[in-house]
């Protein structure tokens, strides 16, 4: 097992102090009111390269020998470690090759190339990219930089905890932190527990890939994968053995949130905090918004927003999903009379209930249509689930059949 200490984290801070920025710690008034706790955001989405990964990558690169640097570096990443390594390598004049999943957001791929790294796309999740990176490393002799299962990487990520304690004058009760391979939470837990053994460290994973949750339950590193996730930054099927040992000892709890809850977390941050977070960065917020983690009244809770590198097209789809879940978008199908005023009868009901029509698609040629009728799919902007119920009841009372998918 790799031993990680507070001194390692403090050394890392000294090493990277001129490269990384001390990110803001912002209070969330809305979440504090909702939970009764004092909720804060540690905004690593505002870090250089848009993610905490720069911390660990730069600390690791600084530890390399001249020979290792001369061989160039190779890394596998879902996107954020890629950018951290690419920028760190560029600043050190080192050649970098990054293997990323083919599902990595375009924004992350483009940014990594922009920092001067060669990018290879392979597989659906991080583990696929890792296997390809190992293969390339054997062929080229480049120095492999692991994104999480490495002492220097974990120490770099742990510098986040040092900043949190300083920014809250040591009044920290709980830190909610995303988990993928475990690098960030292992570093944060090591530093935080050394500064205050009573601080609670809670990890948050996606239910689609609950690998660390299952590893904790089984008492050993366990591979887990159910489906792909919008939280691509924590899409790791098999956690690190080094990170697992630290997490097993120092992390108090691991919570699992679902995809719709992550989407709601992203929307909550965007609307209420004016912060853009990627899926992985929003899981800590999702744990609070969904009620999966219920803090005590007055508890000082810090949510780590690990990154903000989300593709705009992905963000558009995620917001649509979250609005639908919250009852602020409603789509249904029905049939209307194929005659002048046929559509007006339905729209009069909808407008009378203050719902806004976003889209309306009609078709005559359908197996489901009776002669003299039109098939209609309509999307509405609504207030909440009660508003949707009111609309549905009014539409059905007028003789229309409401078909929901």
Coordinates of C-alpha atoms in Angstrom, one line a residue:
X1 CA 0.0 0.0 0.0
X2 CA 1.2 3.5 -0.8
X3 CA 1.5 5.6 2.4
X4 CA 0.2 9.1 2.0
X5 CA 0.7 11.7 4.7
X6 CA -0.2 15.3 5.5
X7 CA 3.4 16.2 4.9
X8 CA 3.2 14.8 1.3
X9 CA 0.2 17.1 0.7
X10 CA 2.0 20.1 2.2
X11 CA 5.0 19.4 0.0
X12 CA 2.8 19.2 -3.0
X13 CA 1.3 22.5 -2.2
X14 CA 4.8 24.1 -2.2
X15 CA 5.6 22.4 -5.4
X16 CA 2.6 23.6 -7.4
X17 CA 1.9 26.9 -5.7
X18 CA 3.1 28.9 -8.7
X19 CA 1.1 26.8 -11.2
X20 CA -2.4 26.3 -9.7
X21 CA -4.8 28.9 -8.4
X22 CA -6.4 28.9 -5.0
X23 CA -10.0 28.4 -6.0
X24 CA -13.0 30.2 -4.5
X25 CA -15.1 28.9 -1.7
X26 CA -18.7 30.2 -2.2
X27 CA -21.6 29.9 0.1
X28 CA -24.8 28.4 -1.3
X29 CA -27.7 30.4 0.3
X30 CA -30.3 28.3 -1.5
X31 CA -28.9 24.9 -0.4
X32 CA -28.3 26.2 3.1
X33 CA -31.9 27.3 3.3
X34 CA -33.1 24.0 1.9
X35 CA -31.0 21.8 4.2
X36 CA -30.7 23.9 7.4
X37 CA -26.9 23.4 7.1
X38 CA -24.2 25.9 6.1
X39 CA -23.4 24.7 2.6
X40 CA -20.3 25.9 0.6
X41 CA -18.9 25.1 -2.8
X42 CA -15.2 24.5 -3.4
X43 CA -15.0 25.7 -7.0
X44 CA -12.4 23.5 -8.8
X45 CA -14.4 24.1 -12.0
X46 CA -12.8 27.6 -11.9
X47 CA -9.3 26.0 -11.7
X48 CA -6.9 26.4 -14.6
X49 CA -7.9 23.8 -17.3
X50 CA -11.4 23.8 -15.6
X51 CA -10.6 21.0 -13.2
X52 CA -8.8 19.9 -10.0
X53 CA -6.7 17.4 -12.1
X54 CA -4.1 20.1 -12.8
X55 CA -2.9 19.8 -9.1
X56 CA -2.0 16.1 -9.2
X57 CA -0.7 16.1 -12.7
X58 CA 1.7 19.0 -12.1
X59 CA 2.9 17.5 -8.8
X60 CA 3.6 14.2 -10.5
X61 CA 5.4 15.8 -13.4
X62 CA 7.6 17.7 -11.0
X63 CA 8.7 14.4 -9.4
X64 CA 10.0 12.9 -12.7
X65 CA 13.7 12.3 -13.3
X66 CA 15.4 14.0 -16.3
X67 CA 15.4 10.6 -18.0
X68 CA 11.7 10.1 -17.5
X69 CA 11.0 13.5 -18.8
X70 CA 13.2 12.9 -21.9
X71 CA 11.1 9.8 -22.7
X72 CA 7.9 11.9 -22.8
X73 CA 4.8 11.1 -20.9
X74 CA 1.6 9.2 -21.6
X75 CA -1.6 9.2 -19.7
X76 CA -5.1 7.8 -19.9
X77 CA -8.0 10.1 -18.9
X78 CA -11.7 10.8 -19.3
X79 CA -10.6 14.3 -20.1
X80 CA -9.6 16.4 -17.1
X81 CA -6.4 14.5 -16.2
X82 CA -5.6 14.8 -19.9
X83 CA -5.7 18.6 -19.8
X84 CA -3.8 18.7 -16.6
X85 CA -1.0 16.5 -18.0
X86 CA -1.1 18.3 -21.3
X87 CA -0.6 21.7 -19.7
X88 CA 1.9 20.5 -17.2
X89 CA 3.9 18.8 -19.9
X90 CA 3.8 21.8 -22.1
X91 CA 5.1 24.0 -19.3
X92 CA 7.9 21.6 -18.7
X93 CA 8.8 21.1 -22.4
X94 CA 7.8 17.5 -22.4
X95 CA 6.1 15.5 -25.2
X96 CA 2.7 14.2 -24.0
X97 CA 0.4 11.5 -25.5
X98 CA -3.1 11.2 -24.0
X99 CA -5.5 8.3 -24.5
X100 CA -9.1 9.3 -23.9
X101 CA -12.4 7.3 -24.3
X102 CA -14.2 7.9 -27.6
X103 CA -17.1 9.1 -25.5
X104 CA -15.1 11.9 -24.0
X105 CA -16.8 15.3 -24.5
X106 CA -15.6 17.1 -27.6
X107 CA -14.7 20.2 -25.4
X108 CA -12.2 18.1 -23.4
X109 CA -10.7 16.5 -26.5
X110 CA -10.3 19.9 -28.2
X111 CA -8.8 21.5 -25.1
X112 CA -6.3 18.7 -24.6
X113 CA -5.1 19.0 -28.2
X114 CA -5.0 22.8 -27.7
X115 CA -2.4 22.3 -24.9
X116 CA -0.1 20.5 -27.4
X117 CA -0.7 16.9 -26.6
X118 CA -1.3 14.1 -29.0
X119 CA -4.7 12.5 -28.4
X120 CA -5.7 8.9 -29.1
X121 CA -9.4 7.9 -28.7
X122 CA -10.2 4.4 -27.5
X123 CA -13.2 2.7 -25.9
X124 CA -16.3 3.8 -24.0
X125 CA -14.9 4.4 -20.5
X126 CA -11.7 5.3 -18.7
X127 CA -10.7 1.7 -18.3
X128 CA -10.6 1.1 -22.0
X129 CA -8.4 4.1 -22.5
X130 CA -6.1 2.9 -19.8
X131 CA -5.6 -0.5 -21.4
X132 CA -4.7 1.3 -24.7
X133 CA -2.3 3.7 -22.9
X134 CA -0.5 0.7 -21.3
X135 CA -0.1 -0.8 -24.8
X136 CA 1.3 2.4 -26.2
X137 CA 3.6 2.9 -23.3
X138 CA 5.2 -0.5 -23.8
X139 CA 5.8 0.3 -27.5
X140 CA 7.3 3.8 -26.9
X141 CA 8.9 3.7 -23.5
X142 CA 7.1 6.9 -22.4
X143 CA 6.6 7.5 -18.7
X144 CA 3.1 6.6 -17.6
X145 CA 1.2 9.1 -15.4
X146 CA -1.7 7.4 -13.7
X147 CA -4.7 9.7 -13.1
X148 CA -5.4 8.6 -9.5
X149 CA -3.6 5.5 -8.3
X150 CA -0.3 7.4 -7.6
X151 CA 1.1 9.0 -4.4
X152 CA 2.1 12.3 -6.1
X153 CA -1.2 12.7 -7.8
X154 CA -3.2 12.0 -4.7
X155 CA -1.0 14.5 -2.7
X156 CA -1.6 17.2 -5.4
X157 CA -5.4 16.7 -5.1
X158 CA -5.2 16.8 -1.4
X159 CA -4.1 20.4 -1.5
X160 CA -7.8 21.2 -2.0
X161 CA -8.4 20.2 1.6
X162 CA -5.7 22.6 2.9
X163 CA -7.4 25.5 1.1
X164 CA -10.8 24.5 2.4
X165 CA -9.6 24.5 6.0
X166 CA -7.9 27.9 5.6
X167 CA -10.9 29.4 3.9
X168 CA -13.3 28.3 6.6
X169 CA -11.0 29.0 9.5
X170 CA -10.9 25.3 10.3
X171 CA -14.6 25.2 10.9
X172 CA -15.3 22.2 8.6
X173 CA -17.7 19.5 9.6
X174 CA -18.2 17.6 6.3
X175 CA -16.7 17.4 2.9
X176 CA -18.8 15.9 0.0
X177 CA -16.5 14.8 -2.7
X178 CA -16.9 13.0 -6.1
X179 CA -15.4 9.5 -6.5
X180 CA -14.2 7.8 -9.7
X181 CA -10.9 6.1 -9.3
X182 CA -10.5 7.7 -5.9
X183 CA -7.6 10.1 -6.3
X184 CA -9.2 13.3 -5.2
X185 CA -11.1 11.9 -2.2
X186 CA -8.0 9.9 -1.0
X187 CA -5.9 13.1 -1.1
X188 CA -8.6 15.3 0.6
X189 CA -9.4 12.6 3.2
X190 CA -5.7 12.2 4.1
X191 CA -5.2 16.0 4.6
X192 CA -8.5 16.7 6.2
X193 CA -8.4 13.9 8.8
X194 CA -4.9 14.8 9.7
X195 CA -6.0 18.4 10.4
X196 CA -9.2 17.3 12.2
X197 CA -9.9 13.6 12.8
X198 CA -13.6 14.4 13.5
X199 CA -14.3 15.8 10.0
X200 CA -16.6 13.7 8.0
X201 CA -15.6 12.7 4.5
X202 CA -18.4 11.6 2.2
X203 CA -17.8 10.2 -1.3
X204 CA -20.4 10.5 -4.1
X205 CA -20.6 8.1 -7.1
X206 CA -22.9 7.6 -10.0
X207 CA -25.2 4.7 -9.7
X208 CA -24.3 3.6 -13.2
X209 CA -20.7 2.9 -12.2
X210 CA -20.7 2.3 -8.4
X211 CA -17.3 0.7 -8.3
X212 CA -16.0 2.3 -5.1
X213 CA -19.3 1.8 -3.3
X214 CA -19.2 -1.9 -4.1
X215 CA -15.5 -2.1 -3.3
X216 CA -16.3 -0.7 0.2
X217 CA -19.1 -3.1 0.7
X218 CA -17.0 -6.1 -0.4
X219 CA -13.9 -5.0 1.4
X220 CA -11.8 -5.3 -1.7
X221 CA -11.3 -3.6 -5.1
X222 CA -14.4 -4.5 -7.2
X223 CA -15.1 -3.8 -10.8
X224 CA -18.6 -2.4 -11.4
X225 CA -20.3 -1.1 -14.5
X226 CA -24.0 -0.9 -15.3
X227 CA -24.2 1.8 -18.0
X228 CA -22.4 4.9 -19.3
X229 CA -22.9 8.1 -17.4
X230 CA -23.2 11.9 -17.9
X231 CA -20.6 12.1 -15.1
X232 CA -17.8 11.0 -17.5
X233 CA -15.1 12.4 -15.1
X234 CA -15.9 9.6 -12.6
X235 CA -16.6 6.8 -15.2
X236 CA -14.1 4.4 -13.7
X237 CA -15.1 0.7 -13.6
X238 CA -12.2 -0.4 -11.4
X239 CA -10.9 1.9 -8.6
X240 CA -7.2 2.0 -7.7
X241 CA -5.8 -0.3 -5.1
X242 CA -3.8 2.5 -3.4
X243 CA -6.8 4.8 -3.4
X244 CA -9.1 2.1 -2.1
X245 CA -6.9 1.4 0.9
X246 CA -6.9 5.0 1.9
X247 CA -10.6 5.4 1.3
X248 CA -11.4 2.3 3.2
X249 CA -9.6 3.7 6.2
X250 CA -10.5 7.4 6.1
X251 CA -13.8 7.9 4.2
X252 CA -16.9 7.7 6.3
X253 CA -19.5 7.0 3.7
X254 CA -20.0 6.5 0.0
X255 CA -23.4 7.7 -1.5
X256 CA -24.7 6.8 -4.9
X257 CA -26.8 9.2 -7.0
X258 CA -28.7 8.5 -10.2
X259 CA -28.3 10.1 -13.6
X260 CA -31.5 12.2 -13.3
X261 CA -30.3 13.5 -9.9
X262 CA -26.9 14.5 -11.4
X263 CA -28.7 16.4 -14.1
X264 CA -30.8 18.2 -11.5
X265 CA -27.6 19.0 -9.6
X266 CA -26.1 20.6 -12.8
X267 CA -29.2 22.6 -13.3
X268 CA -29.3 23.7 -9.7
X269 CA -25.8 25.0 -9.8
X270 CA -26.4 26.8 -13.1
X271 CA -29.6 28.5 -11.9
X272 CA -28.9 29.2 -8.3
X273 CA -25.1 29.6 -8.1
X274 CA -24.4 30.7 -11.7
X275 CA -21.8 27.9 -11.9
X276 CA -21.3 25.5 -14.8
X277 CA -20.4 22.1 -13.5
X278 CA -19.8 18.9 -15.5
X279 CA -21.6 15.8 -14.4
X280 CA -18.8 14.6 -12.1
X281 CA -18.6 18.0 -10.6
X282 CA -22.3 18.1 -9.8
X283 CA -22.6 14.8 -7.9
X284 CA -21.8 16.4 -4.5
X285 CA -24.6 18.9 -5.1
X286 CA -26.9 16.1 -6.3
X287 CA -26.4 14.3 -3.0
X288 CA -27.8 17.3 -1.1
X289 CA -30.5 18.3 -3.6
X290 CA -31.8 14.7 -3.8
X291 CA -31.7 14.3 0.0
X292 CA -29.3 11.3 -0.3
X293 CA -27.2 13.1 2.2
X294 CA -29.1 14.9 5.0
X295 CA -26.8 17.2 7.0
X296 CA -27.6 18.2 10.6
X297 CA -28.8 21.7 11.3
X298 CA -25.9 24.2 11.4
X299 CA -23.5 21.6 9.9
X300 CA -20.7 23.2 7.9
X301 CA -20.8 21.2 4.6
X302 CA -18.4 21.7 1.7
X303 CA -19.4 20.4 -1.7
X304 CA -16.4 19.9 -4.0
X305 CA -17.2 20.9 -7.6
X306 CA -14.4 18.9 -9.2
X307 CA -14.7 20.3 -12.7
X308 CA -16.7 22.4 -15.2
X309 CA -15.6 20.9 -18.6
X310 CA -18.9 20.0 -20.1
X311 CA -19.7 20.1 -23.8
X312 CA -22.4 22.6 -24.6
X313 CA -24.5 20.1 -26.5
X314 CA -24.3 17.7 -23.5
X315 CA -25.3 20.6 -21.2
X316 CA -28.3 21.4 -23.5
X317 CA -29.5 17.7 -23.3
X318 CA -28.9 17.5 -19.5
X319 CA -30.8 20.7 -18.8
X320 CA -33.7 19.4 -20.8
X321 CA -33.7 16.2 -18.8
X322 CA -33.5 18.0 -15.5
X323 CA -36.3 20.4 -16.5
X324 CA -38.5 17.4 -17.4
X325 CA -37.8 15.7 -14.1
X326 CA -38.7 18.8 -12.2
X327 CA -42.0 19.2 -14.0
X328 CA -40.9 22.3 -15.9
X329 CA -41.1 20.6 -19.3
X330 CA -44.0 18.4 -20.3
X331 CA -44.5 16.5 -23.6
X332 CA -47.6 14.5 -24.6
X333 CA -49.3 13.2 -27.7
X334 CA -52.9 13.4 -28.7
X335 CA -55.3 13.6 -31.7
X336 CA -57.1 16.7 -32.9
X337 CA -59.8 17.2 -35.5
X338 CA -58.4 17.8 -39.1
X339 CA -60.4 21.0 -39.7
X340 CA -60.0 24.7 -39.2
X341 CA -59.8 25.5 -35.5
X342 CA -58.9 21.9 -34.5
X343 CA -55.6 22.9 -33.0
X344 CA -57.0 26.1 -31.5
X345 CA -59.3 24.2 -29.2
X346 CA -56.4 22.5 -27.5
X347 CA -54.1 25.6 -27.5
X348 CA -56.9 27.6 -25.9
X349 CA -57.0 25.2 -22.9
X350 CA -53.2 25.3 -22.6
X351 CA -52.8 29.0 -22.8
X352 CA -55.7 29.5 -20.3
X353 CA -53.6 27.6 -17.8
X354 CA -50.5 29.7 -18.4
X355 CA -48.4 27.0 -20.0
X356 CA -46.1 28.0 -22.9
X357 CA -46.0 25.9 -26.1
X358 CA -42.4 25.2 -27.0
X359 CA -42.9 22.8 -29.9
X360 CA -45.9 21.3 -31.7
X361 CA -45.5 18.6 -34.4
X362 CA -48.5 17.4 -36.4
X363 CA -48.8 14.5 -38.9
X364 CA -51.7 13.2 -41.0
X365 CA -50.2 9.9 -42.1
X366 CA -50.2 7.6 -39.2
X367 CA -51.5 4.1 -38.5
X368 CA -52.9 5.4 -35.2
X369 CA -54.9 8.2 -36.8
X370 CA -58.6 7.9 -37.6
X371 CA -59.7 9.5 -40.8
X372 CA -60.4 13.2 -40.2
X373 CA -57.9 13.5 -37.4
X374 CA -54.4 14.7 -36.9
X375 CA -51.7 13.2 -34.8
X376 CA -50.1 15.9 -32.5
X377 CA -47.0 15.8 -30.3
X378 CA -46.7 19.0 -28.1
X379 CA -44.0 20.1 -25.7
X380 CA -44.9 22.6 -23.0
X381 CA -43.0 24.9 -20.6
X382 CA -44.7 24.3 -17.2
X383 CA -44.2 25.4 -13.5
X384 CA -44.1 22.1 -11.7
X385 CA -45.7 18.6 -11.4
X386 CA -49.0 20.1 -10.0
X387 CA -49.2 22.4 -13.0
X388 CA -48.8 19.4 -15.3
X389 CA -51.5 17.5 -13.5
X390 CA -53.9 20.5 -13.9
X391 CA -53.2 20.7 -17.6
X392 CA -53.6 17.0 -18.2
X393 CA -57.0 16.9 -16.4
X394 CA -58.2 20.0 -18.3
X395 CA -57.2 18.5 -21.7
X396 CA -58.8 15.2 -20.9
X397 CA -62.0 16.9 -19.6
X398 CA -62.3 18.6 -23.0
X399 CA -62.4 15.1 -24.7
X400 CA -58.7 14.8 -25.8
X401 CA -56.8 11.5 -25.1
X402 CA -53.5 12.2 -23.5
X403 CA -50.7 9.8 -24.4
X404 CA -47.5 10.0 -22.3
X405 CA -44.2 8.2 -23.0

